[in-house]
XYZ file of C-alpha atoms in Angstrom:
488
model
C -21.512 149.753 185.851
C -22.631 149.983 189.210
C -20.463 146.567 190.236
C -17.087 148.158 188.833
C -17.579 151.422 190.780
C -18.157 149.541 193.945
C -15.192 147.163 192.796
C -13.459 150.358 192.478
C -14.507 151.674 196.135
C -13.606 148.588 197.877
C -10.330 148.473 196.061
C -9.297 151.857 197.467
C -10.797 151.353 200.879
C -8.521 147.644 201.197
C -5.534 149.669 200.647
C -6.677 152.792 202.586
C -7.003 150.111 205.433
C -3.331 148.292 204.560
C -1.648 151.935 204.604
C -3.656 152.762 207.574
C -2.327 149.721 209.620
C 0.889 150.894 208.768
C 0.779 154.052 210.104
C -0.052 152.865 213.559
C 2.317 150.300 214.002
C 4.763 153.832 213.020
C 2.672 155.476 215.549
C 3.088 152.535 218.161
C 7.110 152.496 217.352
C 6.867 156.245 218.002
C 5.359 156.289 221.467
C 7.938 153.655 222.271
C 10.924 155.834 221.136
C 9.575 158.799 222.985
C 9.552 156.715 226.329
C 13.086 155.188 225.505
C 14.505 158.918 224.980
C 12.457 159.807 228.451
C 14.157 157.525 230.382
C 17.437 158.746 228.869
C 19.910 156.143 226.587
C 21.629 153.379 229.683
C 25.628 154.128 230.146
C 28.284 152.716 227.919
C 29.586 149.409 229.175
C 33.418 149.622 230.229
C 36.192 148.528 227.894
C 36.456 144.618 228.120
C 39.316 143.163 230.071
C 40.722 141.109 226.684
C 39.580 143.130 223.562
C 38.075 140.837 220.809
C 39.979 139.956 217.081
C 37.587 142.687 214.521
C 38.004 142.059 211.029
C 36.565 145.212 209.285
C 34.839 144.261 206.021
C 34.877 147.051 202.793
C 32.522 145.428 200.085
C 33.689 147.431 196.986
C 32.576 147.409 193.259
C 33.851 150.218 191.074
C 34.383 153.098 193.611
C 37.055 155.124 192.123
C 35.419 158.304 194.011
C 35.286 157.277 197.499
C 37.384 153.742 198.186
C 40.790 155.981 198.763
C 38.873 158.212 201.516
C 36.889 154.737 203.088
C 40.160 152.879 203.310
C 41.905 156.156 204.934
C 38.984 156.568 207.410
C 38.939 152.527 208.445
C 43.102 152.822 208.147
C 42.790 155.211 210.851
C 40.281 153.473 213.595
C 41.242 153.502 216.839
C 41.604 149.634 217.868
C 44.851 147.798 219.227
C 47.123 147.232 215.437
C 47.581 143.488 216.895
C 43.637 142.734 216.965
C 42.512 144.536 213.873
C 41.956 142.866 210.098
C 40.716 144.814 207.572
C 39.717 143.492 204.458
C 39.349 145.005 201.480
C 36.853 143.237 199.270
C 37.539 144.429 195.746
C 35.433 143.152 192.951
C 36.052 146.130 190.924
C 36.926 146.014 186.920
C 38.032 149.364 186.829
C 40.522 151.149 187.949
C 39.662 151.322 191.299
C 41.569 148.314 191.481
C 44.738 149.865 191.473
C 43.672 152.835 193.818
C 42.912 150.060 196.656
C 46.080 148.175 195.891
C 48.063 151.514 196.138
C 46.041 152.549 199.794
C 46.627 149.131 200.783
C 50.461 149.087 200.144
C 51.104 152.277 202.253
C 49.286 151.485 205.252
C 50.819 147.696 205.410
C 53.994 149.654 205.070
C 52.874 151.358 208.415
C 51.890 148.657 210.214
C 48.049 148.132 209.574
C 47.330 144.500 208.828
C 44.865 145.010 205.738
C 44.194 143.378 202.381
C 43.104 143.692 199.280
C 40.571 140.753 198.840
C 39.876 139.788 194.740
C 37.428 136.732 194.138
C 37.537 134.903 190.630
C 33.961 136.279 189.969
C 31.478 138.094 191.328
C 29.166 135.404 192.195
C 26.919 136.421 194.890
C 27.272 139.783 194.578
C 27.499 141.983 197.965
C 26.732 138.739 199.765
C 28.584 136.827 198.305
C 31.922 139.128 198.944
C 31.069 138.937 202.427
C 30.884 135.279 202.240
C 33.986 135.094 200.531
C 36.012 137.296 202.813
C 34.956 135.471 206.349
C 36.806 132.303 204.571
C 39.789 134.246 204.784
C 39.960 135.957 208.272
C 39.661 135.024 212.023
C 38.262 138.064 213.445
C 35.633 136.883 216.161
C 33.574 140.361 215.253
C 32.889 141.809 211.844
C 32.322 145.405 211.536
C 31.060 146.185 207.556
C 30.843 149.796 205.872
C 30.298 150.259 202.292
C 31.716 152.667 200.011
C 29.953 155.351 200.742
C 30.399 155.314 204.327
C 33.484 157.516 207.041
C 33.471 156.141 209.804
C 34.874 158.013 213.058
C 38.010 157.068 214.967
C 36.479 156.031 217.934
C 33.570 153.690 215.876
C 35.023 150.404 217.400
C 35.794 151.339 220.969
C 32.455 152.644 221.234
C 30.688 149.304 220.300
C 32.655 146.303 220.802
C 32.387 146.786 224.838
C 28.688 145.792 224.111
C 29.753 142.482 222.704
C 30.712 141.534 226.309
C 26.639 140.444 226.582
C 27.317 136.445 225.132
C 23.423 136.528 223.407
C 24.310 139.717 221.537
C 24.315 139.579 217.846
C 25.014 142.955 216.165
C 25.504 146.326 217.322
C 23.407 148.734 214.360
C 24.522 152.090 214.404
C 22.829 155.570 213.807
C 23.729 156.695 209.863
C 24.661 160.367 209.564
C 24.879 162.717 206.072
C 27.876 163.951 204.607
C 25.895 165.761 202.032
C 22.571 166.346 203.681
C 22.346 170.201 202.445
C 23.698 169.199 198.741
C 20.608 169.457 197.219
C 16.907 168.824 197.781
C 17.203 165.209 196.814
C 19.192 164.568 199.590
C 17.577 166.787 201.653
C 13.998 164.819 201.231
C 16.619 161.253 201.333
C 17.823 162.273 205.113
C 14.024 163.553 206.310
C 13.221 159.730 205.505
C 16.557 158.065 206.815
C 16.468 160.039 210.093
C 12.778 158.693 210.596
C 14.095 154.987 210.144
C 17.231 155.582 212.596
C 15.977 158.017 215.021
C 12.631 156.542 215.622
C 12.023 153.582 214.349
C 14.952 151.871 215.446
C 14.810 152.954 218.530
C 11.153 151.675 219.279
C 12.077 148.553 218.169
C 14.363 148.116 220.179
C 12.608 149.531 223.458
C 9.761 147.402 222.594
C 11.751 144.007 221.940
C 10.910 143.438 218.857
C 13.274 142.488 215.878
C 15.232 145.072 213.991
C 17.462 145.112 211.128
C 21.022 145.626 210.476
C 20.913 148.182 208.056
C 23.475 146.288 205.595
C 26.495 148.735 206.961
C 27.901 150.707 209.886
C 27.423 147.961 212.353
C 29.340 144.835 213.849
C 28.382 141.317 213.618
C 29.518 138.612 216.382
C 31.019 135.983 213.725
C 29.382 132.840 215.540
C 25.820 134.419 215.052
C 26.541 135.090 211.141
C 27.388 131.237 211.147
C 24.729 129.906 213.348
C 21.664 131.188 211.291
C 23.056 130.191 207.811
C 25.859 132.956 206.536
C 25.555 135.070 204.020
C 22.639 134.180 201.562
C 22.606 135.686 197.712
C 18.485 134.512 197.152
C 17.296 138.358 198.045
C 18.835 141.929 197.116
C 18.476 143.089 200.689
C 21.263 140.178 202.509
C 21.163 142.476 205.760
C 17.374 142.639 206.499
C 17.544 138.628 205.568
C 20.093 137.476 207.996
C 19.105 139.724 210.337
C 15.537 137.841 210.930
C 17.315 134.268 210.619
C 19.871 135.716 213.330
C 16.813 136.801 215.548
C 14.441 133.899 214.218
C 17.900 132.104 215.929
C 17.807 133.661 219.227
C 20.091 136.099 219.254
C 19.241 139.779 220.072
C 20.049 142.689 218.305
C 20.959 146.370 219.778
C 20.905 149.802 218.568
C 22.855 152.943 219.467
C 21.060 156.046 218.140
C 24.134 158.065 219.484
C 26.990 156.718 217.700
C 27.055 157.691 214.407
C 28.583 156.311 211.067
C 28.523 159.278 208.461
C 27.507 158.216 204.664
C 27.203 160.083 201.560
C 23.209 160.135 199.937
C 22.657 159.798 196.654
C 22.883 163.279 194.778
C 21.141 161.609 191.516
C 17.218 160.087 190.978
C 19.354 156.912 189.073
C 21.097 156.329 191.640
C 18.195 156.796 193.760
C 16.161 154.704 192.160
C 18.702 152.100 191.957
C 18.854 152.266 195.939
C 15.053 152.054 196.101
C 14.544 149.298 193.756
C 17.407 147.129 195.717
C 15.470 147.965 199.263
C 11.702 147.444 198.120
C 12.588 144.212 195.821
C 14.941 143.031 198.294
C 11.964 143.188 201.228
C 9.674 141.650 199.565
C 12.111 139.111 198.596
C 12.565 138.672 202.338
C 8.717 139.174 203.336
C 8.608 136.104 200.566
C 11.223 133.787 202.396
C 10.541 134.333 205.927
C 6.767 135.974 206.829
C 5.449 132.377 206.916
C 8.209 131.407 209.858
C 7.504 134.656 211.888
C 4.314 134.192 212.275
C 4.539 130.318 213.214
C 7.336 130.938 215.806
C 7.005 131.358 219.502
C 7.565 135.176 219.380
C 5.006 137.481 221.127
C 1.464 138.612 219.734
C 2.802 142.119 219.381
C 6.656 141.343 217.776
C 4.703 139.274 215.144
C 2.403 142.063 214.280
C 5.407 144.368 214.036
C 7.394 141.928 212.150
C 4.401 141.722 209.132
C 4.403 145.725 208.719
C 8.464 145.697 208.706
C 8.588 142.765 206.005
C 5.793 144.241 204.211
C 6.790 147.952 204.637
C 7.253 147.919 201.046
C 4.187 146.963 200.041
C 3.117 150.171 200.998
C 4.139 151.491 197.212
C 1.530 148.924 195.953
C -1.266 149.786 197.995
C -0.493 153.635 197.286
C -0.201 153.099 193.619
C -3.842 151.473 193.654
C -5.307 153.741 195.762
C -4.011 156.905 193.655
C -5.137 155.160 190.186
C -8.422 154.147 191.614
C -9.108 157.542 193.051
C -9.651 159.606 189.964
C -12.075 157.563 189.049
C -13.892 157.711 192.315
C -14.055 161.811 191.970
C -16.637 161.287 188.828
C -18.318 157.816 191.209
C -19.119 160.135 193.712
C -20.673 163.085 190.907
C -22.484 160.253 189.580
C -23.519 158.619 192.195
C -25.094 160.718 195.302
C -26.914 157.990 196.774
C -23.614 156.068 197.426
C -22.058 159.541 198.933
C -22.028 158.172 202.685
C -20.115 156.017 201.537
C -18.229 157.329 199.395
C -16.895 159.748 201.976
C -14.028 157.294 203.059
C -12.413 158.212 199.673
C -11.898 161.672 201.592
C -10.307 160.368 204.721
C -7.399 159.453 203.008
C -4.851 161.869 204.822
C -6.143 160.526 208.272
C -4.165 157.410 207.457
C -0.743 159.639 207.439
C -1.873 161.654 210.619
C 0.526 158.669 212.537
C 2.919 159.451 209.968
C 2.916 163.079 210.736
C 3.939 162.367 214.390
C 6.088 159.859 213.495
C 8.183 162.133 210.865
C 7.591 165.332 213.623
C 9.219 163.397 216.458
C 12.257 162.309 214.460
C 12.946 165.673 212.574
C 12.679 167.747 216.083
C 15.226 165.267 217.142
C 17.613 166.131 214.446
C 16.929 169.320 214.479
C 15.839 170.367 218.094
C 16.492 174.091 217.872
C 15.130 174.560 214.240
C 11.586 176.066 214.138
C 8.621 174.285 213.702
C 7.278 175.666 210.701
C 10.054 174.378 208.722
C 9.128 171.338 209.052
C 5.573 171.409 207.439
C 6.926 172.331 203.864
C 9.764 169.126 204.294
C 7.018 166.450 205.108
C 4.608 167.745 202.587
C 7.528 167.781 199.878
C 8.924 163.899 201.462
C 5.440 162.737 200.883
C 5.008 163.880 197.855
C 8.033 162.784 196.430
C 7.778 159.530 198.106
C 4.831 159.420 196.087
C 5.665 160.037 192.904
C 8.414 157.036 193.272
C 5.417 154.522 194.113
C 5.409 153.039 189.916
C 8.938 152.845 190.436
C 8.756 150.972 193.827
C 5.607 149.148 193.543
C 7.113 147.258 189.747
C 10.142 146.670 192.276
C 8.171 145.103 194.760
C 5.699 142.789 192.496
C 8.901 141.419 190.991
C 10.377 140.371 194.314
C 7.183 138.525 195.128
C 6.863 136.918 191.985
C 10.476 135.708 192.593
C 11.844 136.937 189.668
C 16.211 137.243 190.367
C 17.574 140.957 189.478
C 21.038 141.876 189.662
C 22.816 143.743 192.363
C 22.881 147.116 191.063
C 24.651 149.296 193.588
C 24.333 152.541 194.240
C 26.911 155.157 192.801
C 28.780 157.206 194.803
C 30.613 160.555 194.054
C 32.369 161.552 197.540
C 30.621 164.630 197.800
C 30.406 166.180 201.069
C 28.121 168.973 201.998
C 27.598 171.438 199.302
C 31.073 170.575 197.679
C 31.281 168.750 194.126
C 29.517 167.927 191.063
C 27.387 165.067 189.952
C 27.879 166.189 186.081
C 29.860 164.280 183.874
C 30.118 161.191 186.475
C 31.393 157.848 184.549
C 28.990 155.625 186.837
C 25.476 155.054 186.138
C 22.544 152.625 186.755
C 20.311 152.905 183.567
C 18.508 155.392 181.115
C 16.255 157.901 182.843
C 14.498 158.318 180.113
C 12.733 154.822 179.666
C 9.004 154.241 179.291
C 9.157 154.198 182.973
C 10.102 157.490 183.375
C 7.316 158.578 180.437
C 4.719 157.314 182.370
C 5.708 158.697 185.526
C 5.311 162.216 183.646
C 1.955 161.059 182.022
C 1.147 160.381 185.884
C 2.006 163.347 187.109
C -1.036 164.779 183.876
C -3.145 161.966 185.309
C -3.776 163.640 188.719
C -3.555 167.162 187.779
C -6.622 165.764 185.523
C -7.995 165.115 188.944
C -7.565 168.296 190.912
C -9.286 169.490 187.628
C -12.717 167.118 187.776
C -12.615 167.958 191.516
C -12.467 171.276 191.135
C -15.296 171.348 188.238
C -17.190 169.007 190.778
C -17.162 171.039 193.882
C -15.275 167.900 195.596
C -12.723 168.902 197.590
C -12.283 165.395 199.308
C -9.549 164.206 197.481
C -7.834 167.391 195.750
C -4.842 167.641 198.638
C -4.166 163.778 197.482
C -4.001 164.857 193.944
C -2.547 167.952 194.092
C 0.429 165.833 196.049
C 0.443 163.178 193.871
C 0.566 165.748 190.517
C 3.750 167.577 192.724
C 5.414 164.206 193.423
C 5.016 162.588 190.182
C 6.288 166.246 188.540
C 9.183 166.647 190.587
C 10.503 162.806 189.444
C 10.042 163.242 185.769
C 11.726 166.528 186.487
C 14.744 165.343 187.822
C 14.719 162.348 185.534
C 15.570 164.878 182.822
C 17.432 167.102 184.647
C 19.933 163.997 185.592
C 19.643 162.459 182.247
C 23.289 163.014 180.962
C-alpha cells in the first residue's frame, strides 16, 4: 500500500515539474515581450520599388455562412489588379459551391483575376488544397485566410514591403475577434488567443527563436514553401509543421503584433472541441516528426529548450489530467499518512506552477485591454483556467492519439459569420459530432469526482489542494454544461 501511494506522489510531482517547466519558459517569453514592447515595434519598411506577384489562397469546405463575406473582404484588398491571384479553393459538397461560383463571376466581371479552384477529391485535406492550388498559380508570395477570417484593405501593403529581406520566410500576423463579446465561450477563447499573439509571439520573436505560422492570416515567400518540402498531409496541424521544416531550413520568420487579421471564434463547445482536438493532435503529431531533429541541429542551447515546450505545449493536457486524477487520492495519502506530510506538502504547491502563467496571461490582457481595470481580470483567468481545465480528457485523448500515430480526419471548425453580439448558433446545419458521447458523460462524472475532493478536504482539515479542486469541479461543470446546452 505504501509503494502505490508513493507511486502516486511521484506521479503527481513528475507532472507538477513538466507543467512547472512550462510555465517558465511562458514566463521567459514574457520578459522578452515586455522588453520588445519597451523598445517600441521598428518602422515599417517602404513600399518596394517592383511590387511582388501575391496569390491569395481561401481553403474552403462547406462554408455557406461566411465564404460570400471572405471572398468580398479578399475581393476588395488593396494590391495593384495586375499582380494579384486569388484562388478560391473549394472542396465544398454543398451548396456553398454555387455561392463561390456566383462571388467569383461578379468580381471577374470587374476586373479581379480570381478563381474558383475544385480538386477531384479531397485528398489531403487543408494541406492538400494548398498543395493543389500552388500547381496552378505563379504568385511569388502566398497570403492564406480561412473561412472564418476578414481581412482589412490595407492587409497586403502592410506586409509584403517586409518581403524585401531575401532570408524572410513568412510574415504571421496578429488575429483579432469579430465576436469576442458573443458569449462567454468566446470570451474565455480570445483571453487564451490574445496570450498566444500578444505575448508569446512576440517573445519569440525578440528572442530568436522559432515561431509558428498560425495556419492563416499570414504570407508565405513561395520558394521557402518549396525549399523545406511543401505542403505535408502526415499531421492535422500543416502550419506549425512546415513552419519548423521552413526554420529547421534557414529561413526566418517575423511577426507583426500590430497588424491585425479579424476572425470569427467558435460560438459552440463542438466546434470548440473540434478546433482543440485538430491543434493538440496535430502538435503532438509534429512534436512526433520533428523534436528528434531540433534538438540534433546546430540551433542555440536556449531556441532548443524553447522549441521542446512549443512542440510539447500540448502535452500539458496529459500531465494536468494525471496530476488532477492522482490528487484526490493524495488528499486521503496525506490523512493517512502524517509521517510522509513533509513531503507530501508539494501536493499543495500546485498553483505556484501557474504563478508564471498569471504574469504571462496579466501582461497580455492589460495589453488588450490597457484602460480596463485590473480587477476584471482576476475573475477571466480564474474562469480561462478552469475551463481550460475541464477540456484536459478531451485534449489529453487528442494528444495520446497523435503520439501513438494514429491518422484522424480533418475535421474543421464550423463557422456561423457572427459578429459581435449579432446572430444565432441555434438550428445551424454544420456540426462536428454528438455532444453527448461517453466522453462528454465522463467529463460530468469528473466534474462529481473533484467536488468529491473539495468534500474529503474539507472533512480533513486540508486545505492544500481544495482551490485545485474547486477549479477543476467549476471547469469540468461548465463543459458538461455547455455540452448540453449546445446539444441540438
Amino acid at each position: 500500500m505504501l509503494f502505490l501511494e508513493i507511486t502516486l506522489l511521484a506521479l503527481y510531482g513528475l507532472c507538477l515539474a513538466f507543467v512547472l517547466g512550462f510555465s517558465l519558459t511562458q514566463f521567459q517569453l514574457t520578459r522578452l515581450a515586455r522588453q520588445a514592447y519597451r523598445r517600441g515595434l521598428p518602422p515599417e519598411p517602404a513600399p518596394p520599388a517592383f511590387w511582388p506577384r501575391v496569390t491569395v489562397q481561401l481553403p474552403l469546405y462547406n462554408e455557406v455562412f461566411v465564404a460570400e463575406r471572405l471572398i468580398d473582404a479578399c475581393a476588395a484588398l488593396n494590391y495593384p489588379l495586375n499582380l494579384l491571384h486569388v484562388q478560391v479553393l473549394d472542396d465544398s459538397t454543398d451548396e456553398t459551391v454555387a455561392l463561390v461560383a456566383a462571388r467569383v463571376a461578379h468580381y471577374r466581371a470587374l476586373g479581379v483575376h480570381i478563381d474558383q479552384v475544385r480538386r477531384p477529391d479531397r485528398q489531403g485535406y487543408k494541406a492538400g488544397a494548398l498543395r493543389y492550388g500552388l500547381e496552378h498559380t505563379d504568385g511569388e508570395l502566398i497570403a492564406i485566410f480561412d473561412a472564418d477570417f476578414v481581412p482589412e484593405p490595407d492587409f497586403l501593403l502592410r506586409t509584403v514591403p517586409y518581403f524585401q529581406d531575401a532570408g524572410l520566410g513568412v510574415v504571421q500576423t496578429r488575429w483579432g475577434h469579430l465576436n469576442e463579446e458573443y458569449s462567454l465561450l468566446t470570451e474565455l477563447q480570445a483571453f487564451g488567443l490574445n496570450a498566444h499573439f500578444h505575448v508569446e509571439q512576440v517573445g519569440r520573436t525578440a528572442g530568436g527563436h522559432f515561431i509558428n505560422f498560425n495556419g492563416t492570416g499570414g504570407v508565405w515567400r513561395r520558394t521557402c514553401i518549396e525549399d523545406a518540402g511543401g505542403w505535408h498531409t502526415d499531421t492535422l496541424t500543416e502550419d506549425l509543421d512546415l513552419s519548423y521544416r521552413a526554420q529547421l531550413r534557414g529561413w526566418r520568420f517575423h511577426y507583426l503584433p500590430h497588424v491585425v487579421a479579424p476572425a470569427e471564434l467558435p460560438a459552440t463547445l463542438d466546434a470548440l472541441k473540434s478546433q482543440q482536438f485538430r491543434w493538440t493532435k496535430g502538435a503532438a503529431e509534429t512534436a512526433r516528426k520533428h523534436l528528434r531533429t531540433v534538438l540534433r541541429s546546430s540551433e542555440s542551447l536556449a531556441t532548443k529548450l524553447h522549441a521542446t515546450f512549443h512542440l510539447l505545449n500540448s502535452t500539458v493536457f496529459v500531465a494536468i489530467l494525471l496530476m488532477a486524477l492522482v490528487s484526490v487520492p493524495l488528499v486521503f495519502v496525506r490523512a493517512d499518512l502524517p509521517e510522509l506530510k513533509p513531503v507530501l506538502r508539494v501536493a499543495s504547491v500546485f498553483l505556484l506552477a501557474f504563478v508564471p502563467l498569471i504574469y504571462y496571461y496579466f501582461t497580455a490582457w492589460r495589453l488588450d485591454k490597457p484602460t480596463a481595470p485590473v480587477w476584471r481580470f482576476v475573475p477571466q483567468f480564474l474562469l480561462f483556467l478552469s475551463v481550460s481545465m475541464g477540456l484536459t480528457l478531451h485534449n489529453a485523448r487528442a494528444v495520446l492519439l497523435g503520439y501513438s500515430g494514429r491518422q484522424s480526419a480533418f475535421i474543421r471548425t464550423p463557422k456561423l459569420g457572427l459578429v459581435r453580439r449579432q446572430g444565432r448558433w441555434q438550428g445551424r446545419r454544420y456540426r462536428t459530432g454528438d455532444l453527448l458521447d461517453g466522453l462528454t458523460l465522463t467529463e460530468g462524472l469528473l466534474a462529481l469526482y473533484f467536488a468529491f475532493g473539495i468534500g474529503a478536504g474539507l472533512y480533513f482539515g486540508d486545505w492544500g489542494l481544495i482551490p485545485f479542486h474547486l477549479m477543476l469541479t467549476v471547469g469540468y461543470g461548465l463543459i458538461f454544461m455547455y455540452s448540453v446546452r449546445h446539444r441540438k
